[in-house]
CSV table of C-alpha atoms in Angstrom, one decimal:
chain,number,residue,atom,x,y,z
A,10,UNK,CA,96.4,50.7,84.3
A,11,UNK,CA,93.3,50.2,86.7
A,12,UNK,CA,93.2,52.6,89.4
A,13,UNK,CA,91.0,52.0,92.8
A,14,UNK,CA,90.2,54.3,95.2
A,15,UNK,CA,91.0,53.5,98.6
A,16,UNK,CA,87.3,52.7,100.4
A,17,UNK,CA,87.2,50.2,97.3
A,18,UNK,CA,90.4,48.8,97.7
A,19,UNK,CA,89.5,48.1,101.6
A,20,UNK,CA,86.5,46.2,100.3
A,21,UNK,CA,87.8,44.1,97.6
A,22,UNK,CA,87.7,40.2,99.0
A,23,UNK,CA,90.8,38.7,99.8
A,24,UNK,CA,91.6,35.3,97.4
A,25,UNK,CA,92.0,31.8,98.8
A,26,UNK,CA,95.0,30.5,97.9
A,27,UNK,CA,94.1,28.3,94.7
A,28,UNK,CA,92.6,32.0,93.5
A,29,UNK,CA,95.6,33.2,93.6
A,30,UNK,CA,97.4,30.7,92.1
A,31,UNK,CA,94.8,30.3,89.9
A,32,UNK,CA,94.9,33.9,88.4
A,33,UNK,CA,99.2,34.4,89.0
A,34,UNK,CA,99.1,31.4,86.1
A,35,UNK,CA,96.0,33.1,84.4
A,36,UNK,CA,98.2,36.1,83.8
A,37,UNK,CA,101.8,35.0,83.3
A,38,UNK,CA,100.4,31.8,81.2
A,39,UNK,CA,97.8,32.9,78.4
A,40,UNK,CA,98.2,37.1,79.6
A,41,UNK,CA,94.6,37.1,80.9
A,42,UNK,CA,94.2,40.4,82.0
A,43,UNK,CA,91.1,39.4,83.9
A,44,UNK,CA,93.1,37.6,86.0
A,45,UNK,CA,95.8,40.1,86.3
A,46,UNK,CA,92.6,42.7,87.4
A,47,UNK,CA,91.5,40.1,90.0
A,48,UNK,CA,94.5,39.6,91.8
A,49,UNK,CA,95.2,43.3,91.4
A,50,UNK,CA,91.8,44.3,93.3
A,51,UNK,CA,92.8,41.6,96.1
A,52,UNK,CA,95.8,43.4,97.0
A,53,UNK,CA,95.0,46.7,95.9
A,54,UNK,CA,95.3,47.5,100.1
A,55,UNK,CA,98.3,46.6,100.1
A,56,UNK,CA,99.3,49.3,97.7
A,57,UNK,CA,97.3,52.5,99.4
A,58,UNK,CA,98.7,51.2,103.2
A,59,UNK,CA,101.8,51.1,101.9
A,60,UNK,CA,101.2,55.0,100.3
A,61,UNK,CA,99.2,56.0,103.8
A,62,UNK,CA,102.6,55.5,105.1
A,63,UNK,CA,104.4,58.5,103.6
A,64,UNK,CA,101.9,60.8,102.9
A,65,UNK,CA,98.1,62.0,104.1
A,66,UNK,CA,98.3,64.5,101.6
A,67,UNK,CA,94.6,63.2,99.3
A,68,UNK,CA,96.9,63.9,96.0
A,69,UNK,CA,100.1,62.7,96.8
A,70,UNK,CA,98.4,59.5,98.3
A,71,UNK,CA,97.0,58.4,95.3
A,72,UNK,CA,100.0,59.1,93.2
A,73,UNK,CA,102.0,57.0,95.4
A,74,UNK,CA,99.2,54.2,95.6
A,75,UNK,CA,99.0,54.1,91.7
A,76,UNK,CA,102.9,53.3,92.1
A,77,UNK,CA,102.1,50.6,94.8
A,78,UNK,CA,99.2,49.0,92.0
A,79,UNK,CA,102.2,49.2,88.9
A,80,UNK,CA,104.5,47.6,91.8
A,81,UNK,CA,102.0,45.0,91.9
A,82,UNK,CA,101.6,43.9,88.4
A,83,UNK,CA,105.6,43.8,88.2
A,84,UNK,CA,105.2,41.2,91.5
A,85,UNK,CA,102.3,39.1,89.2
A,86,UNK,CA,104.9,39.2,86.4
A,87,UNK,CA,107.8,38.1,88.3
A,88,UNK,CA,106.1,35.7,91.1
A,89,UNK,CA,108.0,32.4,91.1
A,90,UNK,CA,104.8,29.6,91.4
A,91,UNK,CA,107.7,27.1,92.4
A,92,UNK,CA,108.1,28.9,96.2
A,93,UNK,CA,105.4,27.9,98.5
A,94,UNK,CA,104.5,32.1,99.2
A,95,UNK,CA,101.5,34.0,99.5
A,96,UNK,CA,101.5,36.6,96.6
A,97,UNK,CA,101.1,39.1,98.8
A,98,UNK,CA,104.8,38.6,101.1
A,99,UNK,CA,106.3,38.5,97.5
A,100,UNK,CA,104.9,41.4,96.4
A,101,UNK,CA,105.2,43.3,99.5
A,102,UNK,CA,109.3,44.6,98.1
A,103,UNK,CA,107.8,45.4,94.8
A,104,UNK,CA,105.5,47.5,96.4
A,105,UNK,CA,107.7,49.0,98.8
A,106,UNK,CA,109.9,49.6,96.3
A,107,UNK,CA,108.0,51.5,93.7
A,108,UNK,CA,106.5,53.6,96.4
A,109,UNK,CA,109.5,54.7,98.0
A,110,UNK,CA,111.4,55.2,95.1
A,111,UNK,CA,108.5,57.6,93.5
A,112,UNK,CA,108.3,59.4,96.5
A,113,UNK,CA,112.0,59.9,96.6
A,114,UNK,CA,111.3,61.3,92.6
A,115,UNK,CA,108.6,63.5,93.8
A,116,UNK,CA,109.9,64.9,96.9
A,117,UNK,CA,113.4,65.8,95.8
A,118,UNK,CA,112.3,69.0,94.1
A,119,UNK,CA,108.9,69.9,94.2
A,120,UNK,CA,105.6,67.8,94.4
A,121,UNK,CA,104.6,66.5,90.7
A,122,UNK,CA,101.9,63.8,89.9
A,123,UNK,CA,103.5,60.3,89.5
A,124,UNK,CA,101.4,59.8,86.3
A,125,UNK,CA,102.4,63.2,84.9
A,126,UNK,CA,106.3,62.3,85.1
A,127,UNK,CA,105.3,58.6,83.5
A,128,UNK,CA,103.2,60.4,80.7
A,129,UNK,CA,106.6,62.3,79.6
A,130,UNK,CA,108.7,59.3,79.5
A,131,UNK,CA,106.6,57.5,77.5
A,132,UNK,CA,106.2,61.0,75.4
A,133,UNK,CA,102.5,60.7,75.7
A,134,UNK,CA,102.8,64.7,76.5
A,135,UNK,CA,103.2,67.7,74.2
A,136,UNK,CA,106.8,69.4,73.7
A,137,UNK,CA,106.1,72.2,75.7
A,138,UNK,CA,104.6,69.8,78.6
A,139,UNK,CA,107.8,67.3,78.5
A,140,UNK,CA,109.9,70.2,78.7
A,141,UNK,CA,107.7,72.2,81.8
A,142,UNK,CA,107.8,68.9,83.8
A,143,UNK,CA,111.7,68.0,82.6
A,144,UNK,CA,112.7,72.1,84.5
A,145,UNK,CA,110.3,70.7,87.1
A,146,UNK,CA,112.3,67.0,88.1
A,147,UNK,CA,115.8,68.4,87.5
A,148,UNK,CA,115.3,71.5,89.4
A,149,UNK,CA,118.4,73.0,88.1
A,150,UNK,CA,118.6,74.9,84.7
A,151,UNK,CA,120.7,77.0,82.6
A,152,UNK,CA,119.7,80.7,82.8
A,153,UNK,CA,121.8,81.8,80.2
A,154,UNK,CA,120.5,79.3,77.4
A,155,UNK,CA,117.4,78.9,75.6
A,156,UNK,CA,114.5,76.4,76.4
A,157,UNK,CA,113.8,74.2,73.6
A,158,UNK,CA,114.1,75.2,69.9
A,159,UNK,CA,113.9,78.8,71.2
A,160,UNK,CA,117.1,79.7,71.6
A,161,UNK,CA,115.9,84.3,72.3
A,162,UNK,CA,113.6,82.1,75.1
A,163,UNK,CA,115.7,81.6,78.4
A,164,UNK,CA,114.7,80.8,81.8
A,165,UNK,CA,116.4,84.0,83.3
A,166,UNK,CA,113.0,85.4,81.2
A,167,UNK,CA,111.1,83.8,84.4
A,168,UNK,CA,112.4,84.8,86.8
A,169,UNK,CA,110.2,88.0,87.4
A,170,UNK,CA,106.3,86.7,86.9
A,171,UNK,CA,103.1,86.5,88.7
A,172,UNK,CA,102.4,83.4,86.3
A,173,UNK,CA,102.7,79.6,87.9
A,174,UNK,CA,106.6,78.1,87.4
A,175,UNK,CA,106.9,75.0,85.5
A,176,UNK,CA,106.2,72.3,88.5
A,177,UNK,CA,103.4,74.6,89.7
A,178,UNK,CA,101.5,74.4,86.0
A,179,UNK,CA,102.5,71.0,85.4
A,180,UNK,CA,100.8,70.0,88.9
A,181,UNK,CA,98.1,72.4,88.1
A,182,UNK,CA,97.3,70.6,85.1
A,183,UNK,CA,97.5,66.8,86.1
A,184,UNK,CA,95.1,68.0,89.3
A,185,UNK,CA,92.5,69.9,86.8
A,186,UNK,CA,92.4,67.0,84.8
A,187,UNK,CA,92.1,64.1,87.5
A,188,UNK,CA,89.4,66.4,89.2
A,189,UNK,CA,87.5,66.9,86.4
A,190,UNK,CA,87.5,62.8,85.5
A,191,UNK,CA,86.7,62.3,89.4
A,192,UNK,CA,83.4,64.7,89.0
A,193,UNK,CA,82.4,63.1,85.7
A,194,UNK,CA,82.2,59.5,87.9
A,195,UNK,CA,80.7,60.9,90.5
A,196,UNK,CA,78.4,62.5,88.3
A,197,UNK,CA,77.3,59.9,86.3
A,198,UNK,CA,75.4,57.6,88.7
A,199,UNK,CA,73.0,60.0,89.4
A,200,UNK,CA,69.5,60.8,87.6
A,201,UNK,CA,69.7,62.8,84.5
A,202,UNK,CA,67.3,65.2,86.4
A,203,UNK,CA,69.7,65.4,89.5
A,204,UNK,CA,72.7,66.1,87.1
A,205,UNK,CA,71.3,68.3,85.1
A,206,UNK,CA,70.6,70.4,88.0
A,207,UNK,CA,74.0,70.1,89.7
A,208,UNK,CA,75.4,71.3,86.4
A,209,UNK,CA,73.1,74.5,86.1
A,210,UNK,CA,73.1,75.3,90.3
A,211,UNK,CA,76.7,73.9,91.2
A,212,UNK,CA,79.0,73.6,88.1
A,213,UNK,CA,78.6,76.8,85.9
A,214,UNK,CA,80.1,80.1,86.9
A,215,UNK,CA,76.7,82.0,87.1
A,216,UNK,CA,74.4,79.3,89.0
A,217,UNK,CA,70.9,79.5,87.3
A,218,UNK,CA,67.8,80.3,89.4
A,219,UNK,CA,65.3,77.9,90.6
A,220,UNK,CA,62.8,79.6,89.0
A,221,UNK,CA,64.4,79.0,85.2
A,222,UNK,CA,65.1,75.7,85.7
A,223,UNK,CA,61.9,74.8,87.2
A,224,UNK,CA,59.9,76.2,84.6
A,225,UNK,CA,61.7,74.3,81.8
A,226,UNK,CA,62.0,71.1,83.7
A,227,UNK,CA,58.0,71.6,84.2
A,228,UNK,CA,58.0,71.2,88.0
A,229,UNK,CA,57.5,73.5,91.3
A,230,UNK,CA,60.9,75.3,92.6
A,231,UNK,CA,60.3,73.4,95.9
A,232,UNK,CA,60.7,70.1,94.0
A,233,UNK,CA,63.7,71.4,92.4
A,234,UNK,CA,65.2,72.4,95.7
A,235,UNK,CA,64.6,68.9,97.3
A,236,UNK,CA,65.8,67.4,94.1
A,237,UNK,CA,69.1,69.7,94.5
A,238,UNK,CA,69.6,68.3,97.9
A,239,UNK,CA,69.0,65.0,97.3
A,240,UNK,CA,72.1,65.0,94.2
A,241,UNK,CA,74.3,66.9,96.4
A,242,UNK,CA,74.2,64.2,99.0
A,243,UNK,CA,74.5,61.1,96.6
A,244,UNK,CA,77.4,63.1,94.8
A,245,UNK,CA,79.0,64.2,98.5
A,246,UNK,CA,78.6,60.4,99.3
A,247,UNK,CA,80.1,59.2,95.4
A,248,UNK,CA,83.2,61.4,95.3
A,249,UNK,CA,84.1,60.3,98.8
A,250,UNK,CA,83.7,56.9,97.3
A,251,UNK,CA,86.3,57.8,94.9
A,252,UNK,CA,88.8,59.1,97.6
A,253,UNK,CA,87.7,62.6,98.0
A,254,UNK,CA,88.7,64.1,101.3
A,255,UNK,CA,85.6,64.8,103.6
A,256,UNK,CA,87.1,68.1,105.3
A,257,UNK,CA,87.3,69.1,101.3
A,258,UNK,CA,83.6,68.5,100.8
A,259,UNK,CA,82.5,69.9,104.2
């Protein structure tokens, strides 16, 4: 599924009717999925204001927008062409609805990534993992009986630990991974000079001198400290792009 930040989404041009029309038939007709993408991007606001309504937590906002965008392609599947409606009043329940009722999944227990709960239905995630976010969305579990196949492994075991519980690792992981993704995009517009010198200075655990780098790049450390600020800003200004919180990159 496409995924939009939310600057992007606010920028995306609105269709004329015929557009829409146009792309609704597109899609249900021939299952053009460049249609589908079009009128997806037109109403992508539709899907984040919706979201901005229950949240302004960065992470739980996109979750619930991604559930707005699948509420959308469910409206382009089911829009009757025969009522004289915009797309976007019909669509405006679907989007409602899958918003509300995934914040209704993640709030009841603890706060897990929309996609990370979709992953295990469809079984796109390990054993271990389908079981760690299964503890996580029921919230209630037997102590007395083992987890999984391992029947001498019982959740009583965790109750005493210093280690992340179940929601907390499954959240950890789903947030590591969409991080990590977000970075590589914002990464990848700039120079190979500017990233290879955000890698060495920002992104490893022992940040490498100027003095190192500048020797085997072949140019002065002051270069290489104005080309350091230079990357920093265009990758400040591309992860905001991508719906990074500014107080997180002050």
């Amino acid at each position: 599924m496409m995924s939009m930040s939310y600057q992007a989404a606010m920028r995306e041009p609105l269709l004329e009717l015929q557009q829409e029309r146009d792309a609704i038939a597109g899609w249900q007709d021939r299952g053009d999925r460049a249609a589908l993408e079009l009128l997806l991007r037109s109403h992508a606001r539709q899907a984040w204001s919706q979201a901005a309504r229950y949240t302004d937590n960065p992470v739980h906002l996109e979750d619930l927008a991604a559930e707005g965008m699948i509420g959308l392609m469910r409206a382009a599947t089911n829009f009757d062409r025969a009522q004289e409606v915009r797309f976007s009043t019909y669509s405006a329940w679907w989007v409602m609805n899958g918003v509300s009722s995934a914040l209704a999944r993640i709030k009841a227990v603890i706060d897990i990534p929309s996609r990370t709960y979709l992953d295990a239905q469809l079984g796109k995630l390990s054993d271990d993992e389908r079981i760690l976010v299964k503890q996580a969305v029921q919230g209630t579990v037997a102590l007395e009986y083992g987890i999984g196949d391992d029947e001498d492994y019982a959740p009583r075991d965790l109750l005493v630990s210093d280690d992340l519980g179940p929601e907390e690792l499954v959240s950890e992981r789903s947030r590591s991974a969409m991080l990590t993704r977000m970075l590589a995009e914002a990464l990848e517009p700039l120079t190979c000079e500017e990233a290879e010198v955000i890698r060495r200075r920002k992104l490893s655990a022992e940040p490498e001198p100027f003095c190192s780098i500048a020797t085997e790049l072949g140019v002065s450390e002051s270069r290489l400290r104005q080309v350091e600020k230079r990357a920093l800003m265009r990758l400040r200004r591309n992860l905001v792009d991508r719906g990074f919180s500014r107080s997180v990159l002050s």
